[in-house]
PDB file of C-alpha atoms and ligand atoms in Angstrom:
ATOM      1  CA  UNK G 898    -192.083 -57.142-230.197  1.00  0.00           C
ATOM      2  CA  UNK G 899    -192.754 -60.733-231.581  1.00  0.00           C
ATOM      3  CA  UNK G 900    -194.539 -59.460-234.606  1.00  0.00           C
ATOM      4  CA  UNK G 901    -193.153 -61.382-237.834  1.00  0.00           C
ATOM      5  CA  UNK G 902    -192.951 -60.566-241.713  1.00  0.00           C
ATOM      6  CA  UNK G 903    -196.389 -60.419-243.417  1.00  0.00           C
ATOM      7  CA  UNK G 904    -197.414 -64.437-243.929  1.00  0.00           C
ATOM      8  CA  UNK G 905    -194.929 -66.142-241.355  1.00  0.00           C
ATOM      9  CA  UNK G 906    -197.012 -66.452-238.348  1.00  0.00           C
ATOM     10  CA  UNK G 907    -196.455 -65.182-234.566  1.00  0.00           C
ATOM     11  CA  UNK G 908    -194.782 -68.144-232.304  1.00  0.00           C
ATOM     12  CA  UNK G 909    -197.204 -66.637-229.513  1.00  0.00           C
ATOM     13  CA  UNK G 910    -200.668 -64.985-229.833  1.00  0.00           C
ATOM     14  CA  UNK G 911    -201.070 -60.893-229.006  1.00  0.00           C
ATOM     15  CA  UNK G 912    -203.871 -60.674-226.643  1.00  0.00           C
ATOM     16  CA  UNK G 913    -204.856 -57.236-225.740  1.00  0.00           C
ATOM     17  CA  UNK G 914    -207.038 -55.960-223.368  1.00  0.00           C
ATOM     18  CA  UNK G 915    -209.073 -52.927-224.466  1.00  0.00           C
ATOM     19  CA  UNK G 916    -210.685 -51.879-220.978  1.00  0.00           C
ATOM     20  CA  UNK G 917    -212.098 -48.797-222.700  1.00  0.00           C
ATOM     21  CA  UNK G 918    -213.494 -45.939-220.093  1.00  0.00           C
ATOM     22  CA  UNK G 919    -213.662 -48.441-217.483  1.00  0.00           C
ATOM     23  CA  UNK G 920    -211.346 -48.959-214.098  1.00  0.00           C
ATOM     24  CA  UNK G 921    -209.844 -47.254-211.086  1.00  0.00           C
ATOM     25  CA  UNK G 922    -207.219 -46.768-209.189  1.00  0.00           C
ATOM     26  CA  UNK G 923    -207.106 -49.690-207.194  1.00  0.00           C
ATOM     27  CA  UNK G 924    -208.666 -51.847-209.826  1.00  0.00           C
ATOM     28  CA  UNK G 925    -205.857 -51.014-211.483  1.00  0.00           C
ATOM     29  CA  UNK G 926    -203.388 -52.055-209.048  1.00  0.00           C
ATOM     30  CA  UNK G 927    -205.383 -55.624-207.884  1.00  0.00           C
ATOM     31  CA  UNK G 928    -205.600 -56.913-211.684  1.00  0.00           C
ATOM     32  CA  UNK G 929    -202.217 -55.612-212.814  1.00  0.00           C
ATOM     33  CA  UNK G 930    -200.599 -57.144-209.718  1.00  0.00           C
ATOM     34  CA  UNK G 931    -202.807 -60.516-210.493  1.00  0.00           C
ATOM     35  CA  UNK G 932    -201.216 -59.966-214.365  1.00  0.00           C
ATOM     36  CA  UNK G 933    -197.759 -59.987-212.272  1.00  0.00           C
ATOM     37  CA  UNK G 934    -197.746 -62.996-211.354  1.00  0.00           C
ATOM     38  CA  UNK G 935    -199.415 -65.398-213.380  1.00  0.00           C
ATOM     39  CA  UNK G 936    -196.564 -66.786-216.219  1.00  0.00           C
ATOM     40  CA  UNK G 937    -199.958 -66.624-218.463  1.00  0.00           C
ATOM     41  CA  UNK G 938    -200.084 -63.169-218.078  1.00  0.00           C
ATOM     42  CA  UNK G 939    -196.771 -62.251-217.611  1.00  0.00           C
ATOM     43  CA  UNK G 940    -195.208 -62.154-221.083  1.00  0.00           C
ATOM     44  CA  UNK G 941    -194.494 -59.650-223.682  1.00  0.00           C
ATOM     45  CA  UNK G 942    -197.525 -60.824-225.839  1.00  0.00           C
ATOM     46  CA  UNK G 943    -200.050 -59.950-223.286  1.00  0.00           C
ATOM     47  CA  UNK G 944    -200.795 -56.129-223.408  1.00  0.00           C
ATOM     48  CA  UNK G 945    -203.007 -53.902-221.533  1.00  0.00           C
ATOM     49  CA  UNK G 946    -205.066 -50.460-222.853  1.00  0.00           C
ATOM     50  CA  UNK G 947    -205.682 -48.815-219.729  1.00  0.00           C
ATOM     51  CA  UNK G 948    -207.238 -45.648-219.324  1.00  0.00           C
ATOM     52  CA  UNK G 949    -205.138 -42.528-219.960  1.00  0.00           C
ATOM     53  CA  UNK G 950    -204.739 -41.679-216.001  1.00  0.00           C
ATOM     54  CA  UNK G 951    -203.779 -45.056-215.300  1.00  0.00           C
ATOM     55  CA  UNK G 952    -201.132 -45.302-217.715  1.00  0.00           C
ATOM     56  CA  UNK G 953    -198.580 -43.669-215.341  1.00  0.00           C
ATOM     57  CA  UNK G 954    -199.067 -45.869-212.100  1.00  0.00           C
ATOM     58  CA  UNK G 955    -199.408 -48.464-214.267  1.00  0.00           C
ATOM     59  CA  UNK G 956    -196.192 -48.454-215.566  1.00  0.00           C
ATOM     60  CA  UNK G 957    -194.963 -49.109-212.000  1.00  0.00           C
ATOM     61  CA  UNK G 958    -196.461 -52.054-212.063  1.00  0.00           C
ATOM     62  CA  UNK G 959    -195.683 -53.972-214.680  1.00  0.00           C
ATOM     63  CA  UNK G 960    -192.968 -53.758-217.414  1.00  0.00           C
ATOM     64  CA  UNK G 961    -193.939 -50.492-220.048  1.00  0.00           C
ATOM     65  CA  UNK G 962    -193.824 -52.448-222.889  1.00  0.00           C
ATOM     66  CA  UNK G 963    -197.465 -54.277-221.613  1.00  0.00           C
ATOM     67  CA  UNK G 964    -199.390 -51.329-221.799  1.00  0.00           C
ATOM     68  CA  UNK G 965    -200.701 -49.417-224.410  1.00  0.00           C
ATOM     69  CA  UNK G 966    -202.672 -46.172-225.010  1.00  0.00           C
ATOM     70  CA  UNK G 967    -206.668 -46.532-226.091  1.00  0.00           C
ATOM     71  CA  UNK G 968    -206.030 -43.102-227.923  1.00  0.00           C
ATOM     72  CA  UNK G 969    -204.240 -40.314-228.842  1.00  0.00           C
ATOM     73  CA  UNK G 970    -203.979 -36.638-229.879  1.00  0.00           C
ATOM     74  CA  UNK G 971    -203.891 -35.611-234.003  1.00  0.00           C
ATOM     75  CA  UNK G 972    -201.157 -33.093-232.753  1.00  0.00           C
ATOM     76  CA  UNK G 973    -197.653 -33.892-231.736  1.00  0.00           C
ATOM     77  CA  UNK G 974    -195.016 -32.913-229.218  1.00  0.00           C
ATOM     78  CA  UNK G 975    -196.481 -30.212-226.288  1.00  0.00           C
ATOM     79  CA  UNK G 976    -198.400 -27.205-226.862  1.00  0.00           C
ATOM     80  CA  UNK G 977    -202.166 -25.357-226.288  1.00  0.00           C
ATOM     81  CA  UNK G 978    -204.008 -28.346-226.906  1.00  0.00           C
ATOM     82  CA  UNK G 979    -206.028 -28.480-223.777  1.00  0.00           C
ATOM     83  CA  UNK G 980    -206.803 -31.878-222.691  1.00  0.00           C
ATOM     84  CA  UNK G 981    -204.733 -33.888-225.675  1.00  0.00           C
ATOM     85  CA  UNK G 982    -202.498 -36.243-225.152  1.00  0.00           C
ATOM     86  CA  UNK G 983    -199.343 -36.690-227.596  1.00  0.00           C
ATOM     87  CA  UNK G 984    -197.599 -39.143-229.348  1.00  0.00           C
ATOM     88  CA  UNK G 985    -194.229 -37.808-227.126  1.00  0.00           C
ATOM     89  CA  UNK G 986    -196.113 -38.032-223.979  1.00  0.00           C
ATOM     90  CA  UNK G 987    -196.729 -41.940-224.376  1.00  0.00           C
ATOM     91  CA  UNK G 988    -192.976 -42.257-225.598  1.00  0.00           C
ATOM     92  CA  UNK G 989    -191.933 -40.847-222.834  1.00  0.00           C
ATOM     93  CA  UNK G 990    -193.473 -43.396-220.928  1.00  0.00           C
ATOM     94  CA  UNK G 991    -192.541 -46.138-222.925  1.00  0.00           C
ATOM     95  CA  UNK G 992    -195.705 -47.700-224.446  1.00  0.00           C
ATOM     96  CA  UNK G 993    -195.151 -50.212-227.041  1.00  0.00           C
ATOM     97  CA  UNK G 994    -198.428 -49.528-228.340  1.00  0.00           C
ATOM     98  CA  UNK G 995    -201.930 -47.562-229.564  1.00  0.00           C
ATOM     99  CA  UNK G 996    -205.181 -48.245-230.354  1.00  0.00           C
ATOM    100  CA  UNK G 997    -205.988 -45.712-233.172  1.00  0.00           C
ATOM    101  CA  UNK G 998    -209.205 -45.624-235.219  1.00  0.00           C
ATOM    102  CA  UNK G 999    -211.423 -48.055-232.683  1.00  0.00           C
ATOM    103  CA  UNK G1000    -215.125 -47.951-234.082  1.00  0.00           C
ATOM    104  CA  UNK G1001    -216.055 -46.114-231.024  1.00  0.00           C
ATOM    105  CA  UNK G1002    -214.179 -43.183-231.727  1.00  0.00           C
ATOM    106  CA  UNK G1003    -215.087 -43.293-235.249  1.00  0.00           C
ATOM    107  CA  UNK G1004    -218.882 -43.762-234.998  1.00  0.00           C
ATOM    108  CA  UNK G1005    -219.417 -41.959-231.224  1.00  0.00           C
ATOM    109  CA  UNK G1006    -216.588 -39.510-231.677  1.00  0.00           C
ATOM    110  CA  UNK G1007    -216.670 -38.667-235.608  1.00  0.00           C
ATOM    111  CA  UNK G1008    -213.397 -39.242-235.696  1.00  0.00           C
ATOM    112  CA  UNK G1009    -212.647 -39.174-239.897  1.00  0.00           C
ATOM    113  CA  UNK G1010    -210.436 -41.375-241.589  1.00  0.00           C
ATOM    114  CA  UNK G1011    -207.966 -38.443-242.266  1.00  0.00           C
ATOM    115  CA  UNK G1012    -207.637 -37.513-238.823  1.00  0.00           C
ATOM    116  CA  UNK G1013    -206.756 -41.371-237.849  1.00  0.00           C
ATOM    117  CA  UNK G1014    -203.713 -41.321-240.187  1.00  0.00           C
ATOM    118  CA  UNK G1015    -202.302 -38.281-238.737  1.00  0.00           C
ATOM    119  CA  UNK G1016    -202.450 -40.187-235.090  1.00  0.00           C
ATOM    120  CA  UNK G1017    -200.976 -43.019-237.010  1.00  0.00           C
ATOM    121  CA  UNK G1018    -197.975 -40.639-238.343  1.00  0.00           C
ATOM    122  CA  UNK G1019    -197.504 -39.684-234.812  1.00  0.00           C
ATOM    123  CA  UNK G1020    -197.504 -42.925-233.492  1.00  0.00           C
ATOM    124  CA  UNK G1021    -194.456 -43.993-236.608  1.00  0.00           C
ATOM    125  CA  UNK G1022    -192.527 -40.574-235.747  1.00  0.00           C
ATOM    126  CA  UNK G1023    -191.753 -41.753-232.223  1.00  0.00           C
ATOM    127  CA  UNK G1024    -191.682 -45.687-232.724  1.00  0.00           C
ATOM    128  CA  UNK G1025    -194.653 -46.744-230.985  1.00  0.00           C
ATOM    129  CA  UNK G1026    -196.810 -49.539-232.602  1.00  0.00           C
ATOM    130  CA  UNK G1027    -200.319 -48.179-234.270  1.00  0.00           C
ATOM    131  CA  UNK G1028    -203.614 -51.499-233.188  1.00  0.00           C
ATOM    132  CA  UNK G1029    -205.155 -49.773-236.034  1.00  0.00           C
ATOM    133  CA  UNK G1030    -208.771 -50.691-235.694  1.00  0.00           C
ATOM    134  CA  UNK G1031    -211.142 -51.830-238.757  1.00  0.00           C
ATOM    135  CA  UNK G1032    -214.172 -53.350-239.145  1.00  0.00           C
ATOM    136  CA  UNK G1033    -217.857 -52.816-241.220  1.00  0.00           C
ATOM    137  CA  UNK G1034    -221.618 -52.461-239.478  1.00  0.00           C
ATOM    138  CA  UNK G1035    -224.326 -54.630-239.752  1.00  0.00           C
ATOM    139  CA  UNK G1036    -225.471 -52.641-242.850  1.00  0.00           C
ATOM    140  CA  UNK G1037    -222.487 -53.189-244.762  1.00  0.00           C
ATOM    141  CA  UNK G1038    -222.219 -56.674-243.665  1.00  0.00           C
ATOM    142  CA  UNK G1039    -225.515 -57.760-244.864  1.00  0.00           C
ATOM    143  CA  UNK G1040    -225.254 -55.787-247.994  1.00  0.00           C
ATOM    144  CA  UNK G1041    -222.330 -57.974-249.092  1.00  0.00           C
ATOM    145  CA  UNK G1042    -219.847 -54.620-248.773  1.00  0.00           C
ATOM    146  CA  UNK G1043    -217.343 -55.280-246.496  1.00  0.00           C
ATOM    147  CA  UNK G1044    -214.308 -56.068-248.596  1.00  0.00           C
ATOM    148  CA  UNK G1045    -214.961 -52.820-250.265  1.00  0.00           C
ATOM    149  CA  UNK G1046    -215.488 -51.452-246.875  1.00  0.00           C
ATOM    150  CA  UNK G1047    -212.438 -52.748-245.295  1.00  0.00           C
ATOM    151  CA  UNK G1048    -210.341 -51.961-248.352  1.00  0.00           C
ATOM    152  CA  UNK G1049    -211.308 -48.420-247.983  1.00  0.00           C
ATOM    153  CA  UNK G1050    -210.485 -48.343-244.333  1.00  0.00           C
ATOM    154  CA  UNK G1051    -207.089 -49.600-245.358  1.00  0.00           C
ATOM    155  CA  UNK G1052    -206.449 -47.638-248.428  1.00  0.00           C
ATOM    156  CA  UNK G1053    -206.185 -44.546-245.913  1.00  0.00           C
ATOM    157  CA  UNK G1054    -202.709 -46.408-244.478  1.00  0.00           C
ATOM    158  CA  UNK G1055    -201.003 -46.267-247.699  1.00  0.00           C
ATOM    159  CA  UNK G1056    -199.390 -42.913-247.762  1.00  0.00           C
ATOM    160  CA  UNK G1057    -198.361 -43.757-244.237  1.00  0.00           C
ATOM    161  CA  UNK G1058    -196.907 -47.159-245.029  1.00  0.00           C
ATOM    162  CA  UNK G1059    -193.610 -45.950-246.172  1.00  0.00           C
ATOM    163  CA  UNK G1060    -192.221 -44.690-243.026  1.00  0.00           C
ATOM    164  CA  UNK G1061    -194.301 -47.643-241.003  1.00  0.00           C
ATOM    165  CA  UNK G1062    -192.102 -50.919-239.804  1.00  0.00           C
ATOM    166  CA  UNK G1063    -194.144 -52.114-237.574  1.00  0.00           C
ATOM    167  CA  UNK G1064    -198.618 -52.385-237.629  1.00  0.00           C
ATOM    168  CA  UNK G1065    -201.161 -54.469-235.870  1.00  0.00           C
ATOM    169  CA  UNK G1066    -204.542 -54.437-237.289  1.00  0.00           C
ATOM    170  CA  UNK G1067    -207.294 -55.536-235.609  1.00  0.00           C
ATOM    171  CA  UNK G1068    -210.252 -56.198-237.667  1.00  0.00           C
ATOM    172  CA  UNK G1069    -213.710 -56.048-235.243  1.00  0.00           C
ATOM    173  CA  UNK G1070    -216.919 -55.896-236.965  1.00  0.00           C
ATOM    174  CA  UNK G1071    -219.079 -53.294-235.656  1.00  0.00           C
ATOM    175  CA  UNK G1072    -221.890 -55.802-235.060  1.00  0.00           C
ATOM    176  CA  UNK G1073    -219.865 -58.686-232.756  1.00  0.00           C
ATOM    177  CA  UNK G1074    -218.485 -55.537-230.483  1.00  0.00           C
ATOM    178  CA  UNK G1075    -220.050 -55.890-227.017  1.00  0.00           C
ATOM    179  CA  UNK G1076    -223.417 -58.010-228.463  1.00  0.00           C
ATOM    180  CA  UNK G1077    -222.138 -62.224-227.800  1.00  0.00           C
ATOM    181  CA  UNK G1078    -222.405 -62.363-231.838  1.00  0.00           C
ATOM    182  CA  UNK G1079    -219.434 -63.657-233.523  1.00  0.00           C
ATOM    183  CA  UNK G1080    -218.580 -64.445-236.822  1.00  0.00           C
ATOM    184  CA  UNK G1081    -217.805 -68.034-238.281  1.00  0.00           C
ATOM    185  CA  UNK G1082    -214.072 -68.564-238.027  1.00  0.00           C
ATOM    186  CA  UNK G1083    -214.531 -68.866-241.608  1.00  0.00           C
ATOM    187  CA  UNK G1084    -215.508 -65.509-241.715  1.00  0.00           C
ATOM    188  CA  UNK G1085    -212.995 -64.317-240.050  1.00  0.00           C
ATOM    189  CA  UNK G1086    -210.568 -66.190-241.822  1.00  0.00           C
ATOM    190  CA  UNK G1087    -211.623 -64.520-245.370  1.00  0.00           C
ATOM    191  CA  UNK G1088    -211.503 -61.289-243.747  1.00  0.00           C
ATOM    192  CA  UNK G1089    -207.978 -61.775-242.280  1.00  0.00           C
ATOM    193  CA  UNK G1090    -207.042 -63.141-245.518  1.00  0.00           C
ATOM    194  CA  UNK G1091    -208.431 -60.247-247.387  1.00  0.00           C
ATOM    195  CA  UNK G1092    -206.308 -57.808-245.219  1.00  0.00           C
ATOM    196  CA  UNK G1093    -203.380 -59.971-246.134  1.00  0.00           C
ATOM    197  CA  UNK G1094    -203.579 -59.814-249.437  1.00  0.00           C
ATOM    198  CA  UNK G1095    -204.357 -56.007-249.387  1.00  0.00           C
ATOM    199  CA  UNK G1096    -201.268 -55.392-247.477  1.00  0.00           C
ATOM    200  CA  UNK G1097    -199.152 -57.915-249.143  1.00  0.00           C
ATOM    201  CA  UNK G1098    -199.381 -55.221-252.620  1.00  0.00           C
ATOM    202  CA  UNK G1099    -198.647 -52.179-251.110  1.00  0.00           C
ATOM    203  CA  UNK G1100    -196.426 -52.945-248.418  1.00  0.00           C
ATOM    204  CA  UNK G1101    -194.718 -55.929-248.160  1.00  0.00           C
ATOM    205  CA  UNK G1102    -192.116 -54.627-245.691  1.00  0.00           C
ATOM    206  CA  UNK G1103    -194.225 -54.156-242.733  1.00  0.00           C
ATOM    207  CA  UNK G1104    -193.354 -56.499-239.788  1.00  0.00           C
ATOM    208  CA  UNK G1105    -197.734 -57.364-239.169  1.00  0.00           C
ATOM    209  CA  UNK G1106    -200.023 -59.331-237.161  1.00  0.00           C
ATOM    210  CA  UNK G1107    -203.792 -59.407-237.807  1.00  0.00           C
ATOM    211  CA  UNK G1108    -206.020 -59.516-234.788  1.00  0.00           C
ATOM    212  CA  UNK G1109    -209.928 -60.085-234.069  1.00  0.00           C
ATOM    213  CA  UNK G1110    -211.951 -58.468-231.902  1.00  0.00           C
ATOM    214  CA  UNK G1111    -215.509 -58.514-230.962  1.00  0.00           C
ATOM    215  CA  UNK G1112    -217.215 -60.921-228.120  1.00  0.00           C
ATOM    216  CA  UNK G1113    -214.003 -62.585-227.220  1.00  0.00           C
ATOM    217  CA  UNK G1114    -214.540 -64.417-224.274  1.00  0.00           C
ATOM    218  CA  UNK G1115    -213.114 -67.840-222.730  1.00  0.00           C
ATOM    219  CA  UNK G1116    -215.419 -70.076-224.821  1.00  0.00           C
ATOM    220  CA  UNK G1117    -214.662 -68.938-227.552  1.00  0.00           C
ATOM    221  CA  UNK G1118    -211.276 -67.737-227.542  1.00  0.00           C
ATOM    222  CA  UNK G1119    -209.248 -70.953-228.364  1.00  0.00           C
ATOM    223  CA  UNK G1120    -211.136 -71.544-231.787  1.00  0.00           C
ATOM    224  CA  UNK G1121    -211.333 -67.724-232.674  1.00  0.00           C
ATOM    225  CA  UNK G1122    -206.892 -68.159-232.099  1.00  0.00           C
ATOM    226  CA  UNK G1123    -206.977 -71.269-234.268  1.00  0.00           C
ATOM    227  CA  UNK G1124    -208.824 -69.226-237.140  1.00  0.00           C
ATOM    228  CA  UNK G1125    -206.100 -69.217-240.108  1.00  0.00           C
ATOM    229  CA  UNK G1126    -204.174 -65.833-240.058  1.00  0.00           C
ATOM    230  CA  UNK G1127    -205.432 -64.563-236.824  1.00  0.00           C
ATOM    231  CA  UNK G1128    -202.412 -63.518-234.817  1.00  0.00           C
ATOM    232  CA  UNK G1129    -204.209 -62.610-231.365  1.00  0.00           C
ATOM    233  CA  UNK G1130    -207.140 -61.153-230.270  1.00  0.00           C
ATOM    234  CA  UNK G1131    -208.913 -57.893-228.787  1.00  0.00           C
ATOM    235  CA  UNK G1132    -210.674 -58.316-225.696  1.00  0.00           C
ATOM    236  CA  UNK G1133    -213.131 -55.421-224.607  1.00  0.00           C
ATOM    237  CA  UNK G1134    -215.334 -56.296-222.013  1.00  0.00           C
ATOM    238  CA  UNK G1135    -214.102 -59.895-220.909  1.00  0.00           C
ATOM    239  CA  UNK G1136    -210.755 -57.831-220.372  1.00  0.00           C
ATOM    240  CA  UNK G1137    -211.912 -56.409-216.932  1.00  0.00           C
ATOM    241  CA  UNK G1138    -212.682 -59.525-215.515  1.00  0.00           C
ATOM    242  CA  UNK G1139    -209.202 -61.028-214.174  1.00  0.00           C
ATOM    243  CA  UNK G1140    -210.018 -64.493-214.178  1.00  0.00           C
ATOM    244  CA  UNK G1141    -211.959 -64.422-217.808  1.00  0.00           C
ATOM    245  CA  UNK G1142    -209.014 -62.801-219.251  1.00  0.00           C
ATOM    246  CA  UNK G1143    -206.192 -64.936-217.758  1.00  0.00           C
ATOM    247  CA  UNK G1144    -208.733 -67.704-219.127  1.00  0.00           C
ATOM    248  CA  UNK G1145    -208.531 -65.892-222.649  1.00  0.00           C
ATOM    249  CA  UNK G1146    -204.878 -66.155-222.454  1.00  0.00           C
ATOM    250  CA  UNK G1147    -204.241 -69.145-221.081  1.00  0.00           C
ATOM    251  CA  UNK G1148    -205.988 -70.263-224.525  1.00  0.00           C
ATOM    252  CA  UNK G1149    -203.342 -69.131-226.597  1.00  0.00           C
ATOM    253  CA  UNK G1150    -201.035 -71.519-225.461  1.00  0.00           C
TER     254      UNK G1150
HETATM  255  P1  PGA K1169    -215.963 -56.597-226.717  1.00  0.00           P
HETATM  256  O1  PGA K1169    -215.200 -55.298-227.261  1.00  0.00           O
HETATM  257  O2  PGA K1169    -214.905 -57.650-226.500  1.00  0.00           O
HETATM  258  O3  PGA K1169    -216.607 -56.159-225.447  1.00  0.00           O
HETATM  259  O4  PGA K1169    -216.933 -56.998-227.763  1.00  0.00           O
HETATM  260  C1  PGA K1169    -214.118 -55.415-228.142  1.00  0.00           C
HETATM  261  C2  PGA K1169    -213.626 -54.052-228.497  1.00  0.00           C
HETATM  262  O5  PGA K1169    -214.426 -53.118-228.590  1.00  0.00           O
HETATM  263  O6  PGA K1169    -212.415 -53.865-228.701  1.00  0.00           O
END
């Protein structure tokens, strides 16, 4: 999946789409078709969240291991959870990948810390790749508290870590998502390096990459990619234009 050893870097950048609750049907089928056949688009390091409806059709278009759930349920395998979605049922269509823990579901959705990891478990027990989502507020930002912040956010992985080979962590400050604000690449680069180190004690055997998220766009995609330790990015709302986003990706290269 092109993610490397904690410290040795990715030959290629992850950019993922995060289209959130936007789309439809045939949106779904012009852009992914577009995605098709563009080389810039067309590789293994490009990778789409879609919708959960879309997932399916999607999967006819281009190659399963592209897409990748925004969510899924705490519980696993089949059963009376009306309207959940389980860790099995994205196996079984092949997605390489989940966003767990995005701030939208924790801040708009309540979703705890202690229900994340259990989606994370899930996600380990059947081999599909947590985009475990951090990232502080304003608040904590301006009070000086995001390492302690961020380490918290982490320190809920730990138990988890064990059975884990394989993580992507996205780190997207509450207060860059959806406003044009970004942070200073050197910002970002203490943050990634903070996550680094964090992970580098307690668990040294997980194949990682680090992304950033928050008002990517084409302007400022190539220098956010050039940030030290920043293996790709998260693209929300940039992500649903075609051209912006082959753009974004075309400044990886
Ligand atoms: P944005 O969203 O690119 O629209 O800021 C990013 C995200 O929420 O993942």
């Amino acid at each position: 999946m092109g993610v490397l050893i904690l410290k040795e870097r990715l030959m290629s950048k992850l950019i993922v789409a995060n289209w959130k609750m936007n789309g439809s049907l045939s949106k779904v089928k012009s852009d992914l078709e577009s995605y098709n056949s563009n080389p810039v688009t067309n590789n293994a390091n490009v990778v789409l969240t879609l919708p959960m409806p879309y997932l399916s059709i999607a999967s006819s278009i281009v190659d399963k291991q592209k897409l990748a759930a925004q969510d899924l349920s705490r519980f696993d395998g089949y059963g009376a959870y009306t309207g959940e979605v389980s860790a099995s049922m994205l196996k079984d269509l092949n997605m390489a990948y989940a966003l767990v823990g995005h701030s939208e579901r924790r801040n708009i959705l309540d979703e705890s810390d202690d229900l994340l990891i259990k989606k994370v478990e899930n996600l380990i027990n059947h081999q599909i790749t947590p985009i475990f989502c951090i990232g502080e507020s304003l608040k904590v930002r301006q009070e000086n508290e995001y390492f302690k912040f961020i380490s918290n956010q982490l320190s809920f992985l730990v138990p988890a870590l064990d059975k884990l080979s394989n993580l992507v962590i996205a780190y997207e400050p509450i207060w860059s998502i959806g406003t044009g604000v970004i942070p200073t690449n050197q910002q970002i680069a203490q943050m990634m390096d903070y996550i680094h180190s964090f992970m580098q004690k307690c668990a040294n055997h997980v194949k990682m990459a680090t992304l950033y998220g928050g008002s990517v766009t084409s302007d400022n995609a190539k220098s956010i990619l050039s940030t030290s330790l920043v293996d790709g990015v998260l693209v929300g709302g940039a992500s649903l234009k075609v051209n912006e986003f082959m753009a974004i990706c075309s400044s990886s290269k």
